Coordinates of C-alpha atoms in Angstrom, one line a residue:
X1 CA 0.0 0.0 0.0
X2 CA 1.6 3.3 -1.0
X3 CA 1.9 6.4 1.2
X4 CA -1.1 8.3 -0.4
X5 CA -3.5 5.4 0.2
X6 CA -2.2 5.0 3.7
X7 CA -2.8 8.7 4.4
X8 CA -6.3 8.4 3.0
X9 CA -6.9 5.3 5.2
X10 CA -5.6 7.1 8.3
X11 CA -7.7 10.1 7.6
X12 CA -10.9 8.0 7.1
X13 CA -10.1 6.1 10.4
X14 CA -9.5 9.4 12.2
X15 CA -12.8 10.9 10.9
X16 CA -14.8 7.8 11.9
X17 CA -13.2 7.7 15.4
X18 CA -14.0 11.4 15.8
X19 CA -17.7 10.7 15.0
X20 CA -17.7 8.0 17.6
X21 CA -16.0 10.3 20.1
X22 CA -18.5 13.1 19.7
X23 CA -21.5 10.7 19.7
X24 CA -20.6 8.4 22.6
X25 CA -18.0 10.2 24.7
X26 CA -15.2 7.8 23.8
X27 CA -11.7 8.9 22.8
X28 CA -11.9 6.9 19.6
X29 CA -9.5 4.2 20.7
X30 CA -12.1 1.5 20.0
X31 CA -11.7 2.5 16.3
X32 CA -8.0 3.4 16.3
X33 CA -6.7 0.3 18.0
X34 CA -8.1 -2.4 15.7
X35 CA -7.5 -0.2 12.6
X36 CA -3.9 0.5 13.5
X37 CA -3.2 -3.2 14.1
X38 CA -4.1 -3.7 10.5
X39 CA -2.5 -0.6 9.0
X40 CA 0.7 0.1 10.9
X41 CA 2.5 -3.0 9.4
X42 CA 2.3 -1.3 6.0
X43 CA 4.7 1.3 7.5
X44 CA 7.3 -1.4 8.0
X45 CA 6.4 -1.7 11.6
X46 CA 6.5 -5.4 12.3
X47 CA 5.9 -7.3 15.5
X48 CA 5.8 -6.3 18.2
X49 CA 3.5 -3.6 16.7
X50 CA 1.1 -3.5 19.7
X51 CA 3.0 -0.8 21.7
X52 CA 3.0 1.5 18.7
X53 CA -0.7 0.9 18.2
X54 CA -1.5 1.8 21.8
X55 CA 0.7 5.0 21.7
X56 CA -0.5 6.2 18.3
X57 CA -4.2 5.5 19.3
X58 CA -3.7 7.6 22.5
X59 CA -2.1 10.4 20.5
X60 CA -4.9 10.6 17.9
X61 CA -7.5 10.2 20.6
X62 CA -6.3 13.3 22.4
X63 CA -7.4 15.3 19.4
X64 CA -10.8 13.7 19.0
X65 CA -11.6 13.8 22.7
X66 CA -10.6 17.5 23.1
X67 CA -12.7 18.4 20.0
X68 CA -15.6 16.5 21.4
X69 CA -15.2 18.3 24.8
X70 CA -15.2 21.8 23.1
X71 CA -18.4 21.1 21.2
X72 CA -20.2 19.5 24.1
X73 CA -19.1 22.5 26.3
X74 CA -20.5 25.0 23.8
X75 CA -23.8 23.1 24.1
X76 CA -23.8 23.3 27.9
X77 CA -23.5 19.6 28.2
X78 CA -20.5 19.3 30.5
X79 CA -20.1 19.0 34.3
X80 CA -16.7 20.7 34.7
X81 CA -16.2 19.7 38.3
X82 CA -16.9 16.0 37.7
X83 CA -14.7 15.9 34.7
X84 CA -11.7 17.5 36.5
X85 CA -12.1 15.1 39.5
X86 CA -12.0 12.1 37.2
X87 CA -9.0 13.6 35.4
X88 CA -7.1 14.2 38.7
X89 CA -7.5 10.6 39.6
X90 CA -6.6 9.3 36.1
X91 CA -3.6 11.4 35.1
X92 CA -0.9 9.9 37.5
X93 CA -1.8 6.4 36.6
X94 CA -2.1 7.2 32.9
X95 CA 1.5 8.4 33.1
X96 CA 2.9 5.6 35.2
X97 CA 1.2 2.5 33.7
X98 CA 2.6 2.8 30.1
X99 CA 6.2 2.5 31.5
X100 CA 5.2 -1.0 32.7
X101 CA 3.1 -1.8 29.7
X102 CA 6.0 -1.6 27.2
X103 CA 7.8 -4.3 29.3
X104 CA 4.9 -6.7 29.4
X105 CA 4.4 -9.8 27.2
X106 CA 3.2 -8.7 23.7
X107 CA 0.7 -11.5 23.3
X108 CA -0.8 -10.8 26.7
X109 CA -1.3 -7.2 25.8
X110 CA -2.8 -8.1 22.4
X111 CA -5.4 -10.5 23.8
X112 CA -6.1 -8.3 26.8
X113 CA -6.9 -5.4 24.4
X114 CA -9.0 -7.7 22.2
X115 CA -11.1 -9.1 25.0
X116 CA -11.7 -5.6 26.5
X117 CA -12.9 -4.3 23.1
X118 CA -15.1 -7.4 22.5
X119 CA -16.7 -6.8 25.9
X120 CA -17.3 -3.2 24.9
X121 CA -19.0 -4.3 21.7
X122 CA -21.3 -6.8 23.5
X123 CA -22.2 -4.2 26.1
X124 CA -23.3 -1.7 23.5
X125 CA -25.2 -4.3 21.5
X126 CA -27.4 -5.2 24.5
X127 CA -27.7 -1.8 26.0
X128 CA -31.0 0.0 25.7
X129 CA -32.8 3.0 27.3
X130 CA -33.7 0.9 30.4
X131 CA -30.1 -0.1 31.0
X132 CA -29.5 2.8 33.4
X133 CA -32.7 2.1 35.3
X134 CA -30.9 1.2 38.5
X135 CA -28.6 4.1 39.7
X136 CA -26.6 5.0 42.7
X137 CA -25.6 8.4 44.0
X138 CA -22.1 8.2 45.3
X139 CA -20.2 11.2 46.7
X140 CA -18.0 13.1 44.3
X141 CA -14.8 12.1 46.2
X142 CA -15.2 8.6 44.7
X143 CA -14.6 10.0 41.3
X144 CA -10.9 10.2 42.1
X145 CA -10.7 6.5 42.7
X146 CA -12.6 5.6 39.5
X147 CA -10.4 8.0 37.7
X148 CA -7.3 6.2 38.9
X149 CA -8.7 2.8 37.8
X150 CA -9.6 4.2 34.4
X151 CA -6.2 5.9 34.0
X152 CA -4.5 2.5 34.5
X153 CA -6.9 0.9 32.0
X154 CA -6.0 3.5 29.4
X155 CA -2.3 3.0 29.8
X156 CA -2.7 -0.7 29.1
X157 CA -5.3 -0.6 26.3
X158 CA -4.7 2.5 24.2
X159 CA -8.3 3.6 25.0
X160 CA -9.2 6.9 26.6
X161 CA -11.4 5.3 29.2
X162 CA -14.7 6.6 28.0
X163 CA -16.1 3.1 27.9
X164 CA -15.8 3.2 31.7
X165 CA -16.3 6.9 32.5
X166 CA -19.7 7.2 30.8
X167 CA -21.4 4.3 32.7
X168 CA -19.7 5.2 35.9
X169 CA -21.1 8.8 35.8
X170 CA -24.5 7.6 34.6
X171 CA -25.0 4.7 36.9
X172 CA -22.9 5.4 40.0
X173 CA -23.4 9.2 40.2
X174 CA -26.9 9.6 38.7
X175 CA -25.7 11.9 35.9
X176 CA -28.0 12.0 32.8
X177 CA -26.5 9.9 30.0
X178 CA -26.1 12.8 27.6
X179 CA -24.3 14.9 30.2
X180 CA -22.2 11.9 31.1
X181 CA -21.0 11.7 27.5
X182 CA -20.0 15.4 27.5
X183 CA -18.4 15.3 30.9
X184 CA -16.4 12.2 30.0
X185 CA -14.8 14.1 27.1
X186 CA -12.8 16.2 29.6
X187 CA -11.4 13.2 31.5
X188 CA -10.7 11.3 28.3
X189 CA -8.7 14.2 26.9
X190 CA -6.4 14.5 29.9
X191 CA -6.1 10.7 30.3
X192 CA -5.2 10.1 26.7
X193 CA -2.8 13.0 26.6
X194 CA -1.0 11.8 29.7
X195 CA -0.7 8.2 28.5
X196 CA 0.5 9.5 25.0
X197 CA 3.2 11.6 26.6
X198 CA 4.3 8.7 28.7
X199 CA 4.6 6.4 25.7
X200 CA 6.5 9.1 23.8
X201 CA 9.2 9.1 26.5
X202 CA 9.1 5.4 27.3
X203 CA 12.4 3.5 26.7
X204 CA 12.0 1.6 23.4
X205 CA 13.2 -1.9 23.1
X206 CA 13.0 -2.0 19.3
X207 CA 14.5 0.1 16.5
X208 CA 12.2 1.2 13.7
X209 CA 12.3 3.3 10.6
X210 CA 9.8 6.1 10.1
X211 CA 8.4 9.2 11.8
X212 CA 8.2 8.1 15.4
X213 CA 8.1 10.1 18.6
X214 CA 8.9 7.3 21.1
X215 CA 6.2 4.8 20.5
X216 CA 4.0 7.3 18.6
X217 CA 4.0 7.0 14.8
X218 CA 3.4 10.5 13.6
X219 CA 2.8 9.5 9.9
X220 CA -0.3 7.8 11.2
X221 CA -1.0 9.9 14.3
X222 CA -1.2 13.3 12.7
X223 CA -3.9 12.5 10.0
X224 CA -5.7 10.4 12.7
X225 CA -5.8 13.4 15.0
X226 CA -6.6 16.1 12.5
X227 CA -9.5 14.3 10.8
X228 CA -10.8 13.1 14.3
X229 CA -11.3 16.8 15.1
X230 CA -13.7 17.1 12.1
X231 CA -15.4 13.8 12.9
X232 CA -16.0 14.9 16.5
X233 CA -17.9 17.9 15.3
X234 CA -20.2 15.7 13.3
X235 CA -20.6 13.1 16.1
X236 CA -21.6 15.8 18.6
X237 CA -24.2 17.2 16.2
X238 CA -25.7 13.7 15.8
X239 CA -25.6 13.2 19.6
X240 CA -28.1 15.9 20.1
X241 CA -30.4 15.0 17.2
X242 CA -30.9 11.2 17.5
X243 CA -31.3 8.4 20.0
X244 CA -28.0 6.6 20.4
X245 CA -29.4 3.1 21.0
X246 CA -29.6 2.0 17.4
X247 CA -26.3 3.6 16.5
X248 CA -24.7 1.8 19.4
X249 CA -25.9 -1.5 18.1
X250 CA -24.6 -0.9 14.6
X251 CA -21.3 0.3 16.0
X252 CA -21.0 -2.8 18.3
X253 CA -21.5 -5.2 15.3
X254 CA -18.8 -3.4 13.4
X255 CA -16.5 -3.6 16.3
X256 CA -17.2 -7.2 17.0
X257 CA -16.2 -8.3 13.5
X258 CA -12.9 -6.5 13.8
X259 CA -12.0 -7.9 17.2
X260 CA -12.9 -11.5 16.3
X261 CA -10.5 -11.1 13.4
X262 CA -7.9 -9.8 15.7
X263 CA -8.3 -12.6 18.2
X264 CA -8.9 -15.6 16.1
X265 CA -7.6 -15.0 12.5

């Protein structure tokens, strides 16, 4: 695959991830990770490619999440205090965990990421409007703990943690689902940025050609991020106009096919 086709592919992936980010409050990692596992080898990045996938996903996701946050904020759909509390808990662990992740067994990371994404797709497929029927109302101080857990999760999976932040806010802190999505965008932005910086400065065990900043591949990461900004604007607009239930089911089926291919083929 030549460079022009690769740039087009990364741009399309970035735009798609941005739409998902604006629509569902995710950082876009659920699109970036499986797509990069397929595309990065065309840049002469051979095994173990997974660390570059995680780092580049986090880099691109920082753009999509921040764009999503800006648009949700303009719509008055953000709880700033909650978003900052989650971020305060997540940032230290999002920085520390990647330093250990790059030393872990490659196959373990690959299957851990695959299983997490498969669980996400199943969750979205079976989720409906009554899924948030049973809610708790925890005190805000618990957001720091949940932020720490999610920051660790981000550093191992290349995801921003939106798959955890959104249901945590909606079900454990009784925040309306749509506001949970907007608020999550703050925490996801800081979490992905922190993990991306950590991967950029992590000690590499492999020597590669290409435009790399630590484990971040900029040839892929820049178009991913720039087009994710555009996609997030579209996703945010859709978020306020349509019910997300059917869209979640369509997205989950798409994700399930990709992850099954990753795990078993």
